[in-house]
Short mmCIF file of C-alpha atoms in Angstrom, two decimals:
data_model
loop_
_atom_site.label_atom_id
_atom_site.label_comp_id
_atom_site.label_asym_id
_atom_site.label_seq_id
_atom_site.Cartn_x
_atom_site.Cartn_y
_atom_site.Cartn_z
CA MET A 1 23.73 -17.20 24.16
CA LYS A 2 20.02 -19.12 24.92
CA LEU A 3 17.38 -19.53 22.35
CA HIS A 4 14.04 -20.88 22.76
CA LYS A 5 12.67 -23.30 20.60
CA ILE A 6 8.64 -22.81 20.06
CA LYS A 7 6.09 -24.30 18.79
CA PRO A 8 4.20 -23.21 15.37
CA SER A 9 0.78 -24.44 17.26
CA ASN A 10 1.61 -21.94 20.32
CA PHE A 11 1.36 -18.87 18.58
CA LYS A 12 -0.11 -17.02 15.66
CA LYS A 13 2.09 -15.59 12.65
CA THR A 14 0.71 -12.65 10.68
CA ILE A 15 0.80 -12.43 7.16
CA ILE A 16 3.53 -10.37 7.09
CA CYS A 17 5.75 -13.42 8.75
CA ARG A 18 4.80 -15.56 5.74
CA ASN A 19 8.46 -16.09 4.66
CA VAL A 20 9.75 -16.56 8.01
CA SER A 21 10.69 -20.23 8.76
CA SER A 22 12.42 -19.66 12.11
CA THR A 23 10.65 -20.86 15.31
CA LEU A 24 13.73 -19.62 17.38
CA VAL A 25 13.56 -16.54 19.96
CA ASN A 26 15.85 -14.60 21.90
CA LYS A 27 14.65 -13.31 24.34
CA SER A 28 18.03 -11.88 26.67
CA ILE A 29 17.96 -9.45 23.88
CA LYS A 30 14.35 -7.96 24.03
CA ARG A 31 15.75 -4.62 26.11
CA THR A 32 18.90 -3.98 24.48
CA HIS A 33 17.77 -4.99 20.77
CA LEU A 34 16.40 -1.47 19.06
CA PRO A 35 14.26 -2.52 16.26
CA LYS A 36 14.09 -1.81 12.62
CA ALA A 37 11.04 -1.79 10.21
CA GLY A 38 10.94 -5.63 9.66
CA ASP A 39 12.27 -7.07 12.55
CA VAL A 40 10.14 -10.22 13.57
CA ALA A 41 9.14 -11.18 17.37
CA ILE A 42 6.94 -12.89 19.16
CA PHE A 43 4.28 -10.91 20.96
CA ARG A 44 2.03 -11.66 23.76
CA ILE A 45 -1.40 -9.88 23.88
CA LYS A 46 -2.33 -8.14 26.80
CA GLU A 47 -5.04 -6.15 26.62
CA VAL A 48 -7.72 -6.39 23.32
CA GLY A 49 -8.99 -2.69 21.94
CA LYS A 50 -9.02 -1.95 18.52
CA HIS A 51 -8.03 -4.99 17.03
CA THR A 52 -9.63 -7.74 17.94
CA ARG A 53 -7.95 -9.79 14.98
CA VAL A 54 -4.78 -10.93 13.22
CA GLN A 55 -4.61 -11.78 9.57
CA THR A 56 -2.63 -15.00 9.09
CA VAL A 57 -0.62 -16.47 6.87
CA ASN A 58 -3.15 -18.26 4.75
CA GLY A 59 -5.48 -14.63 4.57
CA ASN A 60 -7.73 -15.81 7.28
CA ASN A 61 -8.46 -12.97 10.18
CA ARG A 62 -8.06 -14.84 13.68
CA TYR A 63 -9.28 -13.71 16.87
CA ILE A 64 -6.57 -12.59 19.05
CA LEU A 65 -7.76 -13.01 23.25
CA PRO A 66 -5.60 -12.09 26.57
CA GLY A 67 -2.40 -14.10 26.85
CA ASP A 68 -2.48 -15.50 23.15
CA LEU A 69 1.31 -15.09 21.37
CA ILE A 70 1.62 -13.66 18.17
CA MET A 71 4.38 -13.65 15.53
CA ALA A 72 4.90 -10.20 14.01
CA THR A 73 6.90 -7.58 13.15
CA PHE A 74 7.80 -3.81 14.23
CA GLY A 75 6.96 -1.09 11.97
CA ASN A 76 5.42 2.59 11.10
CA ARG A 77 2.32 3.16 10.37
CA TYR A 78 0.40 6.68 8.78
CA ALA A 79 -3.25 5.72 8.69
CA THR A 80 -5.62 9.18 8.94
CA GLU A 81 -8.91 7.40 9.88
CA GLN A 82 -6.82 4.85 11.89
CA LEU A 83 -3.71 5.09 13.88
CA GLU A 84 -0.29 6.62 13.50
CA GLY A 85 2.65 4.79 15.05
CA TYR A 86 6.06 4.21 14.93
CA LEU A 87 9.30 2.35 15.95
CA PRO A 88 10.17 2.38 19.23
CA THR A 89 13.32 4.52 20.31
CA GLU A 90 13.84 2.26 23.21
CA TYR A 91 12.36 -0.88 24.80
CA CYS A 92 8.70 -0.47 26.39
CA THR A 93 6.90 -2.94 28.58
CA ASN A 94 3.95 -2.07 26.33
CA TYR A 95 3.53 -1.78 22.18
CA GLN A 96 0.43 -1.49 20.39
CA ILE A 97 -0.71 -3.33 17.17
CA LEU A 98 -0.68 -1.07 14.53
CA GLY A 99 -2.04 -3.33 11.53
CA GLN A 100 -4.12 -5.98 11.23
CA GLY A 101 -1.31 -7.68 9.00
CA GLY A 102 1.48 -7.79 11.66
CA VAL A 103 2.56 -4.50 12.40
CA ILE A 104 3.53 -3.47 15.82
CA GLY A 105 4.96 -0.18 17.40
CA THR A 106 4.43 2.74 19.62
CA MET A 107 1.25 4.21 18.88
CA ALA A 108 1.37 8.01 18.48
CA SER A 109 -2.08 8.91 17.66
CA ILE A 110 -5.63 6.96 17.38
CA HIS A 111 -8.70 8.53 15.40
CA SER A 112 -11.12 10.27 17.56
CA LYS A 113 -14.15 7.20 16.71
CA PHE A 114 -11.40 4.86 18.37
CA GLU A 115 -10.72 6.82 21.50
CA LEU A 116 -12.73 4.59 23.56
CA VAL A 117 -11.68 1.55 22.58
CA GLY A 118 -8.29 2.27 22.52
CA PRO A 119 -5.43 0.41 20.63
CA THR A 120 -4.71 -3.55 21.38
CA THR A 121 -1.77 -3.62 23.41
CA VAL A 122 1.08 -6.25 23.42
CA SER A 123 4.51 -7.00 25.36
CA LEU A 124 7.72 -8.28 23.82
CA VAL A 125 8.61 -11.86 24.43
CA GLY A 126 11.51 -12.00 22.60
CA TYR A 127 13.17 -11.61 19.52
CA VAL A 128 12.54 -14.16 16.44
CA VAL A 129 16.11 -15.04 14.99
CA ASP A 130 18.33 -17.39 12.85
CA GLU A 131 20.29 -20.14 13.72
CA THR A 132 23.44 -18.00 14.06
CA GLY A 133 21.05 -15.65 16.57
CA GLN A 134 20.95 -12.92 14.11
CA VAL A 135 17.25 -11.07 14.19
CA ILE A 136 15.26 -12.14 11.08
CA ASN A 137 13.79 -8.92 9.20
CA THR A 138 11.07 -9.84 6.84
CA LYS A 139 12.48 -6.89 4.12
CA TYR A 140 13.69 -8.73 0.84
CA LEU A 141 13.96 -11.92 3.25
CA ASN A 142 15.04 -14.40 0.38
CA HIS A 143 15.48 -11.91 -1.64
CA GLU A 144 18.70 -10.19 -3.12
CA ALA A 145 18.37 -6.09 -3.58
CA PRO A 146 18.58 -4.79 -6.65
CA LEU A 147 21.81 -2.68 -7.49
CA GLU A 148 19.80 -0.19 -9.67
CA LEU A 149 16.72 1.90 -9.49
CA ILE A 150 13.92 1.78 -11.94
CA SER A 151 14.77 3.15 -15.31
CA PRO A 152 11.69 4.74 -17.36
CA SER A 153 13.82 3.78 -20.65
CA LYS A 154 13.46 -0.34 -19.51
CA THR A 155 9.68 0.12 -19.05
CA GLN A 156 8.82 1.39 -22.18
CA ALA A 157 5.36 -0.99 -22.27
CA PRO A 158 2.93 -1.70 -20.48
CA LYS A 159 0.98 1.27 -19.71
CA VAL A 160 1.19 2.23 -15.87
CA ILE A 161 -2.03 4.10 -14.45
CA LEU A 162 -2.07 5.64 -11.19
CA SER A 163 -5.28 5.09 -8.87
CA LEU A 164 -4.75 8.01 -6.54
CA GLY A 165 -7.08 9.66 -4.07
CA THR A 166 -7.60 12.83 -1.50
CA GLY A 167 -7.04 10.17 1.53
CA MET A 168 -7.84 6.96 2.97
CA ASP A 169 -11.19 5.42 2.41
CA SER A 170 -11.78 7.89 -0.90
CA GLY A 171 -12.22 4.71 -3.07
CA LYS A 172 -9.09 4.53 -4.72
CA THR A 173 -9.16 0.23 -4.23
CA THR A 174 -12.17 -0.06 -5.69
CA SER A 175 -11.80 2.27 -8.57
CA ALA A 176 -8.59 0.23 -9.43
CA ALA A 177 -10.90 -2.90 -9.20
CA PHE A 178 -13.82 -1.16 -11.23
CA LEU A 179 -10.88 -0.27 -14.24
CA THR A 180 -9.61 -3.75 -13.62
CA ARG A 181 -12.56 -5.51 -14.30
CA GLY A 182 -13.35 -2.73 -17.28
CA LEU A 183 -10.23 -3.58 -18.79
CA LYS A 184 -10.32 -7.15 -18.93
CA LEU A 185 -13.71 -7.37 -20.34
CA ALA A 186 -11.80 -5.31 -22.91
CA LYS A 187 -9.36 -8.24 -23.60
CA LYS A 188 -6.60 -6.54 -21.75
CA LYS A 189 -4.52 -8.53 -19.42
CA VAL A 190 -4.09 -6.61 -16.11
CA ALA A 191 -1.45 -6.55 -13.35
CA TYR A 192 -1.86 -4.96 -9.86
CA ILE A 193 0.54 -2.90 -7.63
CA LYS A 194 -0.33 -1.41 -4.32
CA LEU A 195 2.73 0.56 -3.91
CA THR A 196 2.33 1.81 -0.78
CA GLY A 197 0.38 0.88 2.63
CA THR A 198 0.60 -1.14 5.42
CA ALA A 199 0.52 -5.03 5.44
CA TYR A 200 -2.90 -6.16 5.04
CA THR A 201 -3.88 -8.27 1.87
CA LYS A 202 -7.94 -7.36 1.50
CA ASP A 203 -6.86 -4.79 -1.41
CA ARG A 204 -4.65 -6.60 -3.73
CA ALA A 205 -7.38 -9.57 -3.10
CA MET A 206 -10.07 -7.40 -3.98
CA VAL A 207 -8.33 -6.42 -7.43
CA ARG A 208 -7.12 -9.90 -8.43
CA ASP A 209 -11.13 -11.16 -8.00
CA TYR A 210 -12.49 -8.09 -10.53
CA GLY A 211 -9.97 -9.48 -12.43
CA ALA A 212 -6.19 -9.16 -12.30
CA LYS A 213 -4.37 -11.84 -13.73
CA MET A 214 -1.20 -10.93 -11.02
CA SER A 215 -2.00 -8.74 -7.67
CA LEU A 216 1.09 -7.79 -5.61
CA ASP A 217 2.15 -5.50 -2.87
CA PHE A 218 4.80 -4.20 -0.80
CA SER A 219 4.85 -6.62 1.60
CA ASP A 220 5.82 -9.25 -0.88
CA PHE A 221 9.15 -8.41 -0.30
CA GLY A 222 8.59 -8.10 3.44
CA PHE A 223 7.75 -4.23 4.19
CA PRO A 224 5.40 -4.36 7.03
CA SER A 225 4.59 -0.52 5.99
CA THR A 226 5.78 2.01 3.70
CA TYR A 227 5.52 4.94 5.88
CA MET A 228 8.67 6.53 6.84
CA CYS A 229 10.70 4.74 3.68
CA SER A 230 13.33 6.87 2.11
CA THR A 231 12.47 7.75 -1.93
CA ARG A 232 15.12 5.94 -2.81
CA GLU A 233 14.41 2.70 -1.30
CA LEU A 234 10.40 3.21 -2.66
CA LEU A 235 12.00 3.42 -5.85
CA ILE A 236 14.04 0.14 -5.52
CA LEU A 237 10.70 -1.45 -4.22
CA TYR A 238 9.00 -0.28 -6.79
CA LYS A 239 11.33 -1.67 -9.34
CA TYR A 240 10.90 -5.09 -7.46
CA LEU A 241 7.38 -5.38 -7.95
CA PHE A 242 7.00 -4.03 -11.51
CA ASP A 243 9.61 -6.36 -12.90
CA LYS A 244 7.85 -9.29 -11.52
CA ALA A 245 4.28 -7.67 -12.56
CA LYS A 246 6.11 -7.51 -16.29
CA SER A 247 6.96 -11.31 -16.19
CA ILE A 248 3.25 -11.97 -17.29
CA ALA A 249 3.34 -9.54 -20.06
CA PRO A 250 0.42 -7.55 -18.93
CA ASP A 251 -1.17 -4.63 -21.44
CA VAL A 252 -1.59 -2.77 -18.38
CA ILE A 253 -0.42 -2.06 -14.97
CA VAL A 254 -2.46 -0.83 -12.07
CA VAL A 255 -0.48 1.00 -9.33
CA GLU A 256 -2.17 2.03 -6.09
CA ILE A 257 -0.58 4.69 -3.99
CA ALA A 258 -1.94 4.71 -0.15
CA ASP A 259 -3.41 7.51 1.24
CA GLY A 260 -3.71 11.11 -0.36
CA LEU A 261 -1.90 13.53 -2.20
CA LEU A 262 -0.21 15.15 0.42
CA GLN A 263 1.21 12.08 2.32
CA ARG A 264 4.92 11.88 2.98
CA GLU A 265 5.22 9.09 0.34
CA THR A 266 2.69 9.71 -2.00
CA SER A 267 4.24 13.18 -2.40
CA ALA A 268 7.60 12.35 -2.61
CA LEU A 269 6.56 9.41 -5.24
CA LEU A 270 4.55 12.21 -7.58
CA ASN A 271 7.31 14.69 -7.38
CA ASP A 272 9.96 12.19 -8.28
CA SER A 273 10.71 12.33 -11.86
CA VAL A 274 12.05 8.93 -12.47
CA PHE A 275 9.00 7.72 -11.01
CA ALA A 276 6.45 10.08 -12.88
CA GLN A 277 8.09 9.21 -16.77
CA ASN A 278 6.87 6.02 -16.77
CA VAL A 279 3.39 6.59 -15.61
CA PHE A 280 0.88 6.71 -18.64
CA GLY A 281 -2.51 8.34 -16.44
CA VAL A 282 -4.33 9.03 -13.29
CA LEU A 283 -7.44 7.78 -12.20
CA PHE A 284 -7.97 10.39 -9.03
CA SER A 285 -10.55 8.80 -6.26
CA ALA A 286 -12.11 11.79 -3.92
CA THR A 287 -14.79 12.04 -0.79
CA ASP A 288 -16.20 15.13 -2.43
CA SER A 289 -16.54 17.30 -5.27
CA MET A 290 -14.45 20.43 -3.95
CA SER A 291 -11.74 17.82 -3.38
CA ALA A 292 -11.79 15.81 -6.64
CA ILE A 293 -11.27 19.56 -8.57
CA SER A 294 -8.60 20.38 -6.26
CA GLY A 295 -7.14 17.27 -6.17
CA ALA A 296 -6.91 16.67 -10.31
CA ASN A 297 -5.75 20.42 -10.02
CA MET A 298 -2.94 19.02 -8.23
CA LEU A 299 -1.55 16.15 -10.51
CA LYS A 300 -2.25 18.94 -13.29
CA GLU A 301 -0.12 20.80 -12.31
CA LEU A 302 2.62 18.10 -11.72
CA ASN A 303 2.16 17.35 -15.25
CA TYR A 304 0.21 13.77 -14.73
CA ASN A 305 -2.68 12.67 -17.76
CA VAL A 306 -5.73 12.96 -15.36
CA ILE A 307 -7.81 10.17 -16.68
CA GLY A 308 -11.02 11.13 -14.99
CA VAL A 309 -12.56 11.88 -11.46
CA THR A 310 -13.88 8.88 -9.40
CA GLY A 311 -14.34 7.89 -6.19
CA LEU A 312 -16.89 7.69 -3.42
CA PHE A 313 -18.19 11.44 -4.60
CA THR A 314 -20.04 9.32 -7.46
CA THR A 315 -22.49 7.99 -5.10
CA SER A 316 -24.07 11.68 -5.15
CA PRO A 317 -25.50 13.17 -8.09
CA LEU A 318 -25.66 16.04 -6.89
CA MET A 319 -21.72 16.17 -6.09
CA VAL A 320 -21.13 14.55 -9.70
CA ASP A 321 -23.08 17.85 -11.18
CA GLU A 322 -20.75 19.91 -9.37
CA VAL A 323 -17.37 18.45 -10.42
CA ARG A 324 -18.98 18.14 -14.10
CA ASN A 325 -20.04 21.89 -13.95
CA ALA A 326 -17.30 23.37 -12.29
CA SER A 327 -14.51 21.34 -14.29
CA ASP A 328 -13.39 20.26 -17.39
CA TYR A 329 -12.70 16.45 -15.59
CA LYS A 330 -14.22 13.45 -16.54
CA VAL A 331 -16.58 12.10 -14.03
CA LEU A 332 -16.36 8.38 -14.38
CA LEU A 333 -18.77 5.95 -12.36
CA GLY A 334 -18.49 2.70 -11.34
CA ASP A 335 -20.59 1.64 -14.08
CA GLU A 336 -18.32 3.27 -16.87
CA LEU A 337 -14.99 2.00 -15.63
CA MET A 338 -16.38 -1.43 -15.42
CA SER A 339 -17.51 -1.45 -19.10
CA LYS A 340 -15.14 -2.41 -21.62
CA GLU A 341 -15.58 0.97 -23.35
CA ILE A 342 -13.22 2.26 -20.73
CA ILE A 343 -10.03 1.58 -23.23
CA ASP A 344 -11.77 4.08 -25.06
CA THR A 345 -11.43 6.49 -21.99
CA LEU A 346 -8.00 5.91 -21.77
CA GLU A 347 -6.64 6.44 -25.07
CA GLN A 348 -9.26 9.52 -25.68
CA SER A 349 -7.70 10.91 -22.17
CA LYS A 350 -3.88 10.65 -23.59
CA LYS A 351 -5.20 12.54 -27.18
CA THR A 352 -6.76 15.57 -25.15
CA GLU A 353 -3.10 15.42 -23.15
CA VAL A 354 -1.12 15.71 -26.47
CA PHE A 355 -3.03 18.50 -27.68
CA GLU A 356 -3.47 20.45 -24.68
CA ASN A 357 0.28 20.70 -24.72
CA LYS A 358 0.41 21.10 -27.78
CA MET A 359 -1.68 24.18 -27.78
CA ALA A 360 0.07 24.80 -25.04
CA ALA A 361 3.38 25.02 -26.28
CA ASN A 362 2.20 27.23 -29.32
CA ASN A 363 0.80 29.84 -26.81
CA GLY A 364 3.62 30.35 -24.67
CA ILE A 365 5.92 31.05 -28.63
CA CYS A 366 3.10 33.73 -29.42
#
């Protein structure tokens, strides 16, 4: 087994590989090793398309050009506004960059707005290995896997508020950041977790800047993405992130789940009884008035406490009026989320939910 040592100055290390210290590369197995999500490799840029930059370990976005080498990982991606891609099932001469944080795979579809530019293509130089020749995988790197899933009985505090939405770019992260700002003004300590998505630290950085005392995401435990993960694996990941967030003793943990309610992992989590029992309420972001109401209705049918609806649609006074006139859901504008009075809204939402549940129970008896 012949290993090649590559100088760090000769490649750009993507942020998902920030905990990888090895620079040993095995080129001989690139045609025979079937990669798993998180497997680290060196890739050469062949043709620049949609992705013109990669996010590197210090958070900076560096431009990439044909011939450049990058250290990245194989993974899957689900992004309705961008790319869909998967782990390769066989060796390919060309792979595609699926995510700017360093996710590589084979593209299955691309949004029509990027069809002309196309994806950025790369070739596989070789896999990054340790001194024994084992391919390095970023998932849970330097961490011992937990033996049990998250248990609601062990997590009675702090409050967990979910930031959910109708889909990608509906305003989930902005809403989470605004809520964090309001809670901070109300003298509450907030931790933020982005539980699902594709590696890229822009969202966690935004919520941190708006006042989160701790800001985490799935990539902290080496996940290049969470697409195609099992529900069990997501719950274990959540336990890791939750326990880390609890270390600062926050009053509230804001948990953002990527994409929309119909997406594979989002739907699985919301329908999981273990995950659901730990949730105080949901802040729901939507792109338009109709989806705000229909999405909130879906959450209510799953017995979630809908604190309020917000998101992109709130930039239109007409759509705000539509939601207010056609539903009983509280519309939360950006200024309201960023006000210290938001703490009163949270408390009132829970009281209202308890009252409605009692009324429903009484009606059922009658």
